[in-house]
Tab-separated table of C-alpha atoms in Angstrom:
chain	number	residue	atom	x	y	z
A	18	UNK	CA	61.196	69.166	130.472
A	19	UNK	CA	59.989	66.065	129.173
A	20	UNK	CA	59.126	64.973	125.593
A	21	UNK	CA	55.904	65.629	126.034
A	22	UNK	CA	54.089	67.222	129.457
A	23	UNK	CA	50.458	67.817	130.166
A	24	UNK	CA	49.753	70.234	132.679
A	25	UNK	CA	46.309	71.253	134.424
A	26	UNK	CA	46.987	74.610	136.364
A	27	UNK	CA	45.671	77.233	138.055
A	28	UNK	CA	30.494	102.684	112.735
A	29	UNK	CA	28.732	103.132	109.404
A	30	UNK	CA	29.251	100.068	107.266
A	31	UNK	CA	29.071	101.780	103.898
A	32	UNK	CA	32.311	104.271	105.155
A	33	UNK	CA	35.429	103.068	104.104
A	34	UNK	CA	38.285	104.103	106.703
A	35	UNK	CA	41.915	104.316	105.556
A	36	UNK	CA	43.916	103.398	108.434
A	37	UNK	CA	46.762	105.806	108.730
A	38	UNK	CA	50.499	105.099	110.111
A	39	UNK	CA	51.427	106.785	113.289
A	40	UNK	CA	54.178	106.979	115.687
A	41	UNK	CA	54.169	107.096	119.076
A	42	UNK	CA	56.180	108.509	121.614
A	43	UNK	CA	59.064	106.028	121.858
A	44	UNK	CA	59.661	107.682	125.553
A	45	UNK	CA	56.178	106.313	126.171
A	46	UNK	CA	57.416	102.660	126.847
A	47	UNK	CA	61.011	103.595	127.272
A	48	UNK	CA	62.238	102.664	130.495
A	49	UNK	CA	66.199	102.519	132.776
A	50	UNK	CA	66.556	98.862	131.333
A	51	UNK	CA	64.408	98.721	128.446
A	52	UNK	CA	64.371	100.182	124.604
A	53	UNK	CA	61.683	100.871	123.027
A	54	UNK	CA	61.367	101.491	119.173
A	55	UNK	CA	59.015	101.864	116.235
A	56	UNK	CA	59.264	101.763	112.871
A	57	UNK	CA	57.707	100.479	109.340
A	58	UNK	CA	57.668	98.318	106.520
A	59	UNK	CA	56.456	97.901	103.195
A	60	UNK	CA	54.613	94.683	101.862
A	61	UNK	CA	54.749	93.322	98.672
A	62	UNK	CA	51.039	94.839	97.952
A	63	UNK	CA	52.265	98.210	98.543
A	64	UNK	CA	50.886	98.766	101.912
A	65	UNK	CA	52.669	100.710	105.246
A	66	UNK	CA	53.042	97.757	108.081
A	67	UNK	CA	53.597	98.985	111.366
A	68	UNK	CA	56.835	97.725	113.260
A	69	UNK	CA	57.982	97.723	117.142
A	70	UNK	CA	60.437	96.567	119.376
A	71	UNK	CA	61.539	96.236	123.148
A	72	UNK	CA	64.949	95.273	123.777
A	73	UNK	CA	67.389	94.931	127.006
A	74	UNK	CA	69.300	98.042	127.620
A	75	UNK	CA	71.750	96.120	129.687
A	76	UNK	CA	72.257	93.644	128.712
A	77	UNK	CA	72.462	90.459	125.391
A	78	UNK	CA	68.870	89.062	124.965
A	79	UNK	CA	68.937	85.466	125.663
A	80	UNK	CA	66.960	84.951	122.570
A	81	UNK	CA	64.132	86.314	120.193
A	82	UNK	CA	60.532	86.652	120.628
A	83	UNK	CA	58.240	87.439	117.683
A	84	UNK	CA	54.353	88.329	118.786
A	85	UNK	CA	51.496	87.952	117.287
A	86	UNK	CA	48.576	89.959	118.213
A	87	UNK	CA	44.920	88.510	117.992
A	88	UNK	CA	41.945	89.590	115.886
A	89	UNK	CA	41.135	93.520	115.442
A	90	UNK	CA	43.912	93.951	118.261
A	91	UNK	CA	47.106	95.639	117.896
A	92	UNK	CA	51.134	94.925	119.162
A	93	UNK	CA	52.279	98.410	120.425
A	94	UNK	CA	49.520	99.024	123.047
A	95	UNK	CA	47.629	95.829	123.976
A	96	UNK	CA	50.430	94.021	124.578
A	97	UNK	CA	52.841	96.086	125.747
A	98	UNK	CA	52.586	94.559	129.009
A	99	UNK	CA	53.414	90.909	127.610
A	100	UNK	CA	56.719	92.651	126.016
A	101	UNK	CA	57.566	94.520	129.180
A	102	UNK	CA	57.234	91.170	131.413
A	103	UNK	CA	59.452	89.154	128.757
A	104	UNK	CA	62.060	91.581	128.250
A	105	UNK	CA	62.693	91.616	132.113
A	106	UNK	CA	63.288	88.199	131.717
A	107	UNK	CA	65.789	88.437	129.240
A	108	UNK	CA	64.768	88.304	126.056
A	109	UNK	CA	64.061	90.606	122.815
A	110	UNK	CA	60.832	91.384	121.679
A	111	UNK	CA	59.370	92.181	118.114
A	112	UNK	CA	56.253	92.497	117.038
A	113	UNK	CA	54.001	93.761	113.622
A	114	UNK	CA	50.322	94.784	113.130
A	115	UNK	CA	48.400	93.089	110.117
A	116	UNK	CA	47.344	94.539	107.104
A	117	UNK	CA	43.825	96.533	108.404
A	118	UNK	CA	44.886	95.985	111.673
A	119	UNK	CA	46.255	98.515	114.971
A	120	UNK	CA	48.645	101.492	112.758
A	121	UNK	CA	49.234	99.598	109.738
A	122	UNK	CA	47.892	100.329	106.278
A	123	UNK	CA	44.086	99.199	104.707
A	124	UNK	CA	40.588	99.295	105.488
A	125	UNK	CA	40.502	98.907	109.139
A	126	UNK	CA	39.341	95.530	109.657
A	127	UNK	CA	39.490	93.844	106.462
A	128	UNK	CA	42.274	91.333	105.571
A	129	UNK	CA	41.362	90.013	102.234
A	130	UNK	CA	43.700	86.796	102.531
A	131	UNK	CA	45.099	85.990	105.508
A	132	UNK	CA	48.204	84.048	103.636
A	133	UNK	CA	49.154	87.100	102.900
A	134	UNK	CA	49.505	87.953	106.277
A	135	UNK	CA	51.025	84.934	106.807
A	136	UNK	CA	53.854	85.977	103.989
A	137	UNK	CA	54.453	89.903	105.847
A	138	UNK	CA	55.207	87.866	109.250
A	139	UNK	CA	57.396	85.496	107.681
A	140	UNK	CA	59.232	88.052	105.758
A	141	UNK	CA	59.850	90.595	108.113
A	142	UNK	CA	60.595	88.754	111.611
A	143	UNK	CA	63.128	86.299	109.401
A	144	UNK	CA	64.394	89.360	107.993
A	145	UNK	CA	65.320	90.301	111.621
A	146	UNK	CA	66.777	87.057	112.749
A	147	UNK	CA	69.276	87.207	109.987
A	148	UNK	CA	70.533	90.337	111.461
A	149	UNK	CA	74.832	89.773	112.322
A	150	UNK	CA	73.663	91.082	115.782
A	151	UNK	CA	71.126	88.515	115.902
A	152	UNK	CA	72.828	85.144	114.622
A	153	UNK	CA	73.157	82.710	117.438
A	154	UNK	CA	70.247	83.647	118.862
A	155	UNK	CA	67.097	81.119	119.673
A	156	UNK	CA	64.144	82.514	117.809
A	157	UNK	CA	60.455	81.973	119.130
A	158	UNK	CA	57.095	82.618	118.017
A	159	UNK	CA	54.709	83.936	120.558
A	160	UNK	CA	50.779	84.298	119.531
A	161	UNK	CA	47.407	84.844	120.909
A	162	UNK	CA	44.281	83.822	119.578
A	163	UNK	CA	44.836	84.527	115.800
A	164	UNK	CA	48.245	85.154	116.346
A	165	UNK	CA	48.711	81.766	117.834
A	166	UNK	CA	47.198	80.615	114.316
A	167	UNK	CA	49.605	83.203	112.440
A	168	UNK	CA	52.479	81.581	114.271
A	169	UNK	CA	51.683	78.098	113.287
A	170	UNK	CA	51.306	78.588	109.776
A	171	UNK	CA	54.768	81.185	109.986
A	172	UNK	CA	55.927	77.745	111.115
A	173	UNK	CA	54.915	75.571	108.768
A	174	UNK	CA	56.447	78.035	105.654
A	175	UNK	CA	59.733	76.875	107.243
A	176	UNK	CA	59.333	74.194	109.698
A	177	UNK	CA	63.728	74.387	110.692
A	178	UNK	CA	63.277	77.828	111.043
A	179	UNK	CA	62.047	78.364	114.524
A	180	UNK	CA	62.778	76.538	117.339
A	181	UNK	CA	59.422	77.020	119.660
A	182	UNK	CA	56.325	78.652	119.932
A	183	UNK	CA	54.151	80.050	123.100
A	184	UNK	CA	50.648	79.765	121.706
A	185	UNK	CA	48.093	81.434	123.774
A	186	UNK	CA	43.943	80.192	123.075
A	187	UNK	CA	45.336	79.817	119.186
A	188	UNK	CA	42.266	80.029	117.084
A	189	UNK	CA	42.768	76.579	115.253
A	190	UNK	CA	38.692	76.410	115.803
A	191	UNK	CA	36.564	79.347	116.571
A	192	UNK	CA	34.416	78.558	119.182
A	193	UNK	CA	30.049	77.560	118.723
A	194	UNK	CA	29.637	80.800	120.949
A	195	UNK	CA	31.212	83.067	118.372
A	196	UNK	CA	30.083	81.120	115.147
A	197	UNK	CA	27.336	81.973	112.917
A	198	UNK	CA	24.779	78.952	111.955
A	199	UNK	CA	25.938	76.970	109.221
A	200	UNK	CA	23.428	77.876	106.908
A	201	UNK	CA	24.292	81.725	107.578
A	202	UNK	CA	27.873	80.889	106.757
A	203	UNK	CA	26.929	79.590	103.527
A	204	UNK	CA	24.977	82.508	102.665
A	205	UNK	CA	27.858	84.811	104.127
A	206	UNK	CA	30.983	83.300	101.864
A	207	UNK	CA	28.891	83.549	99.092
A	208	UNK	CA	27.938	87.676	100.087
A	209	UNK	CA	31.532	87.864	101.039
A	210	UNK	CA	32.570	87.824	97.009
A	211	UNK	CA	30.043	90.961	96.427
A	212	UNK	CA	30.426	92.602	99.350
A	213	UNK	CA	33.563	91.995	100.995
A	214	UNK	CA	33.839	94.687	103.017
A	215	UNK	CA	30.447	94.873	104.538
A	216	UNK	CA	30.020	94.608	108.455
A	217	UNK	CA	27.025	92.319	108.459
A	218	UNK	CA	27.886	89.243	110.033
A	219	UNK	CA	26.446	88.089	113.174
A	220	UNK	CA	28.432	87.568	116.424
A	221	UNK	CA	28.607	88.267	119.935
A	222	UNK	CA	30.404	90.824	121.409
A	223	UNK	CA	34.018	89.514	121.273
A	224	UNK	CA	35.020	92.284	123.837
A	225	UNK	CA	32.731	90.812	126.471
A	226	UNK	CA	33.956	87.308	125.945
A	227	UNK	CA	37.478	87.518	125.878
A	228	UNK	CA	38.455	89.898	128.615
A	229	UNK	CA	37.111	88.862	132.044
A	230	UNK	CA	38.257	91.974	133.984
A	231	UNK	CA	36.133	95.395	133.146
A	232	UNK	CA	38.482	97.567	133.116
A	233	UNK	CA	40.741	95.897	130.285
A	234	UNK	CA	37.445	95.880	128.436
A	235	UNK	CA	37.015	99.504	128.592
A	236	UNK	CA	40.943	99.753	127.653
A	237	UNK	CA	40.010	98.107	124.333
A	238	UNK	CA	37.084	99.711	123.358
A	239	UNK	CA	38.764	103.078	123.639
A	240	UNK	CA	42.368	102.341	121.931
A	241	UNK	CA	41.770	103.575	118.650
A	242	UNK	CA	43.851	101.275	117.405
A	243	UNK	CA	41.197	98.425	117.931
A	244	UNK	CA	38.852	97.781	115.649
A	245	UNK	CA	35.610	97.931	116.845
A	246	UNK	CA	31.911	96.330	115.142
A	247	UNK	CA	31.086	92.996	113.369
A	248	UNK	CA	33.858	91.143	111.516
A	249	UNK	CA	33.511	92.293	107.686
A	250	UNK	CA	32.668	90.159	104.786
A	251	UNK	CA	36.142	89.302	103.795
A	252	UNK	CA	37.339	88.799	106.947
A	253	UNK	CA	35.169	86.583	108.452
A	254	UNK	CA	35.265	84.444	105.663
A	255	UNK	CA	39.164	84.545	106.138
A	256	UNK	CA	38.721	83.689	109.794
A	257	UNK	CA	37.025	80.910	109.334
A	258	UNK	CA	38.907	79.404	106.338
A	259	UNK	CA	42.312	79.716	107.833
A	260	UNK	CA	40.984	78.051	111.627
A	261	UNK	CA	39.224	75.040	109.425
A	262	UNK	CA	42.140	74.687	107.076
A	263	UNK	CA	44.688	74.501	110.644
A	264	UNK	CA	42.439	72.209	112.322
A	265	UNK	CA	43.086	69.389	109.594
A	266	UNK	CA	46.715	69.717	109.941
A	267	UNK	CA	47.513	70.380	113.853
A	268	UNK	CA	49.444	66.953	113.235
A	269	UNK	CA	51.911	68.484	110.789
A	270	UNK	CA	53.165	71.057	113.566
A	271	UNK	CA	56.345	70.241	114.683
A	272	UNK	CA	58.176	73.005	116.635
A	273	UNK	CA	58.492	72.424	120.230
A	274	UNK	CA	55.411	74.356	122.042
A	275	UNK	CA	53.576	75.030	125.075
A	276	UNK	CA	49.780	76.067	124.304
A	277	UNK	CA	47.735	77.973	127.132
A	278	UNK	CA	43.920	77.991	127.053
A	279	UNK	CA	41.380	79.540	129.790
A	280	UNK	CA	38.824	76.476	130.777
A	281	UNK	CA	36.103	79.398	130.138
A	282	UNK	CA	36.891	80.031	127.561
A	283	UNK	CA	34.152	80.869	125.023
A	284	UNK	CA	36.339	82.374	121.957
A	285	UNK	CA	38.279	79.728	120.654
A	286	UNK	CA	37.785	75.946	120.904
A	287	UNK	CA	39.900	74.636	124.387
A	288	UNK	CA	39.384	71.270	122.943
A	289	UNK	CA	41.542	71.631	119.781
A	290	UNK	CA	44.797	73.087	122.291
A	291	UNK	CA	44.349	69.515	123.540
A	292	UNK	CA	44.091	67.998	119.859
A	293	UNK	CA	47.105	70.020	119.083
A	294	UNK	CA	48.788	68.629	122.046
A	295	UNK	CA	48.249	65.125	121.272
A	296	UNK	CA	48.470	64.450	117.783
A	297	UNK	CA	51.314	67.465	116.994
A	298	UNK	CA	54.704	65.748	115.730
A	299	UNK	CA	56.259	68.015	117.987
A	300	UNK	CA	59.210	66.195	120.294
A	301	UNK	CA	58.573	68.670	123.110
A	302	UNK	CA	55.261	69.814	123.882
A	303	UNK	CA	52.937	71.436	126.792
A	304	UNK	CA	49.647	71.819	127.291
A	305	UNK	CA	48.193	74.212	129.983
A	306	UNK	CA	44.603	74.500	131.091
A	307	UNK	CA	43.534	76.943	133.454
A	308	UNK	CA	40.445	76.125	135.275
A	309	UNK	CA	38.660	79.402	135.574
A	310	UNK	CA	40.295	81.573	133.381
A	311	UNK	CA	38.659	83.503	129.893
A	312	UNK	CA	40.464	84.146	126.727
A	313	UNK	CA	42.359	86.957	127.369
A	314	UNK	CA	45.179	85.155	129.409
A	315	UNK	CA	48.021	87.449	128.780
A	316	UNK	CA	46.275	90.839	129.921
A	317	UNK	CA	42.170	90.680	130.515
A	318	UNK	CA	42.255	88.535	133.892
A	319	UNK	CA	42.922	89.492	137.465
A	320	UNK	CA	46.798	90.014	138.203
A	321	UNK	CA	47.334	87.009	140.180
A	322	UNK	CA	46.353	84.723	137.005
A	323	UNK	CA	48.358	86.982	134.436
A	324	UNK	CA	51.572	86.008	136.645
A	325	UNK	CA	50.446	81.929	137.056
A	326	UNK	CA	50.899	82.066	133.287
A	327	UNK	CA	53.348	84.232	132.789
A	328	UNK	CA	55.518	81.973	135.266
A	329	UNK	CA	54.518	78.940	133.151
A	330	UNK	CA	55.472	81.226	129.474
A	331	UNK	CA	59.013	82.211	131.192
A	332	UNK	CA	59.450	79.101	132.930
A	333	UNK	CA	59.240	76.911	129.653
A	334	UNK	CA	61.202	79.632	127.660
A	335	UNK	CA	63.970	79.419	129.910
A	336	UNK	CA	63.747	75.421	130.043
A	337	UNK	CA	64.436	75.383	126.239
A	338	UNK	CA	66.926	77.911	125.786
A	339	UNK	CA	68.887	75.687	128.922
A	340	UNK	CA	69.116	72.517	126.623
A	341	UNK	CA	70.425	73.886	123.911
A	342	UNK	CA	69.413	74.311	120.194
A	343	UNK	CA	70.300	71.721	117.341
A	344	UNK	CA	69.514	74.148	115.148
A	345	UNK	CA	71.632	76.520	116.487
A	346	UNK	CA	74.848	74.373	116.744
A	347	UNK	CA	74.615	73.516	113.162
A	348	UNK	CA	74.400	77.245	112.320
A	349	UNK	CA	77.735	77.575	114.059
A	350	UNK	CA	79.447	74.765	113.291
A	351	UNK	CA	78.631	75.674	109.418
A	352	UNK	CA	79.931	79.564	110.050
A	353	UNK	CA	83.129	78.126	111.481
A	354	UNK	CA	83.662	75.109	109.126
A	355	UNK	CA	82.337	76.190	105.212
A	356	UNK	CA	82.645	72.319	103.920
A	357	UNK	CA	79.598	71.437	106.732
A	358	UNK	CA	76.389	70.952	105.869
A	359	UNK	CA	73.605	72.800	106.756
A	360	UNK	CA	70.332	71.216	107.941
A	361	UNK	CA	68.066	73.888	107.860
């Protein structure tokens, strides 16, 4: 892999609901060659997070994977499928639903501050890298949509921390199709202060935009764990603050990255992956477009698309973890040797 590549390839609003923690079956997932496991944590705001894993039975991950699920989505169900196809590949996969989000704690969703959400990501997947069983092991940041924005700003809180990201249609710009009129936005962040948690703003359905096969639609709207309706008050306001805030500083980014965008895509701006691609810092850097394809790359398009760009996710996982880590040297060189420096 190059420096740089660019590729062109194939409910009542007034009700508040308390989202509860559950568990799962772990048998549910487990399989002869992988692990499944769930489990918890608890923020700094006092809230119940919801935790998973899939790991290699037989064998030493090749390196880490930390996923970040999109907007009202969740990690355990909707993208189970992306874990299952990258732990048969080798590696170890971790994910965590937000705060109001999938079987985590608050009012299902609302996020009132998404740099808080930012700060439970950070915390708990660096918390896992500095496992013992985990040092000297290439850690990666894998997000869709929002996630792929929630992995760029993990980033950014510690840009020697990771050492590449898979972003997938990142939201660093909601799309016109899915943004309100400029004067409603006005009127909305100022409503948002009052009425945070009100489902009032207007949208299309998300649902119908993202996911191009029908069936994956129908998958969505009846996981529980998805929350359904208009964006709420607070969240909305969140969206939009965190995409317009990333959008001014894609050049600051400066992990190496491939990003993957449908060309019909109608969620999140195609046009900024390319910005991103271009004016990034990053030394080693990929941009995919796939003529054709929706939003929903990783799970809501026909079969033979899902495994064009899962081939091009593995492929330039595999690429990086072949030319070895500076990062990761240091680490060892510094565990072996206590006088040497650390660059991280």
């Amino acid at each position: 892999m190059g420096a740089s590549g660019l590729t062109i390839g194939g409910a009542n609003p007034q009700i508040a609901h308390v989202s509860l923690f559950f568990f799962c079956p772990p048998q549910a997932h487990e399989t002869d060659d992988i692990s499944y496991e769930e489990g918890h944590v608890n923020n700094s705001r006092g809230l119940q997070l919801f935790t998973c894993q899939w790991l290699p039975k037989n064998q030493d991950p090749k390196a880490l994977i930390f996923i970040f699920h999109g907007y009202a989505m969740e990690c355990s169900v909707t993208m189970k499928s992306t874990a299952v196809r990258l732990v048969k590949a080798g590696f170890a996969i971790y994910g965590i639903d937000y705060e109001g989000h999938g079987k985590s704690g608050g009012l299902q969703g609302l996020v009132n501050n998404f740099d808080n959400v930012v700060d439970d990501c950070s915390d708990h997947f660096t918390t896992i890298c500095e496992k013992k069983e985990n040092k000297g092991k290439l850690r990666f940041l894998l997000g869709e949509s929002l996630g792929g924005a929630i992995a760029l700003l993990v980033h950014k809180k510690k840009p020697h921390f990771w050492d590449g990201a898979v972003l997938v249609a990142p939201m660093c710009k909601i799309a016109d199709d899915v943004k309100p009129h400029p004067v409603v936005i006005s009127i909305l962040t100022k409503l948002s202060k009052i009425i945070p948690t009100w489902k009032i703003i207007p949208t299309n359905d998300i649902i119908d935009l993202a996911f191009k096969v029908p069936e994956v639609r129908q998958a969505v709207r009846t996981n529980p764990y998805c929350y359904k309706g208009r964006p709420r008050l607070k969240t909305g306001y969140e969206l939009l603050r965190v995409s317009t805030a990333l959008e001014k500083e894609l050049e600051k980014i400066s992990l190496p990255f491939i990003v993957l965008h449908g060309g019909e895509d109608r969620v999140t701006d195609k046009s900024v992956s390319k910005q991103l691609y271009e004016v990034a810092l990053s030394p080693d850097k990929t941009f995919k477009l796939y003529p054709g394809m929706w939003h929903g790359l990783l799970y809501g398009e026909p079969p033979e698309n899902i495994d064009i760009v899962f081939s091009d996710i593995i492929g330039w996982l595999n690429e990086i973890v072949a030319s070895g880590n500076a990062r990761l040297e240091n680490e060892i060189k510094a565990e072996n040797d206590p006088f040497a420096q650390k660059t991280q």
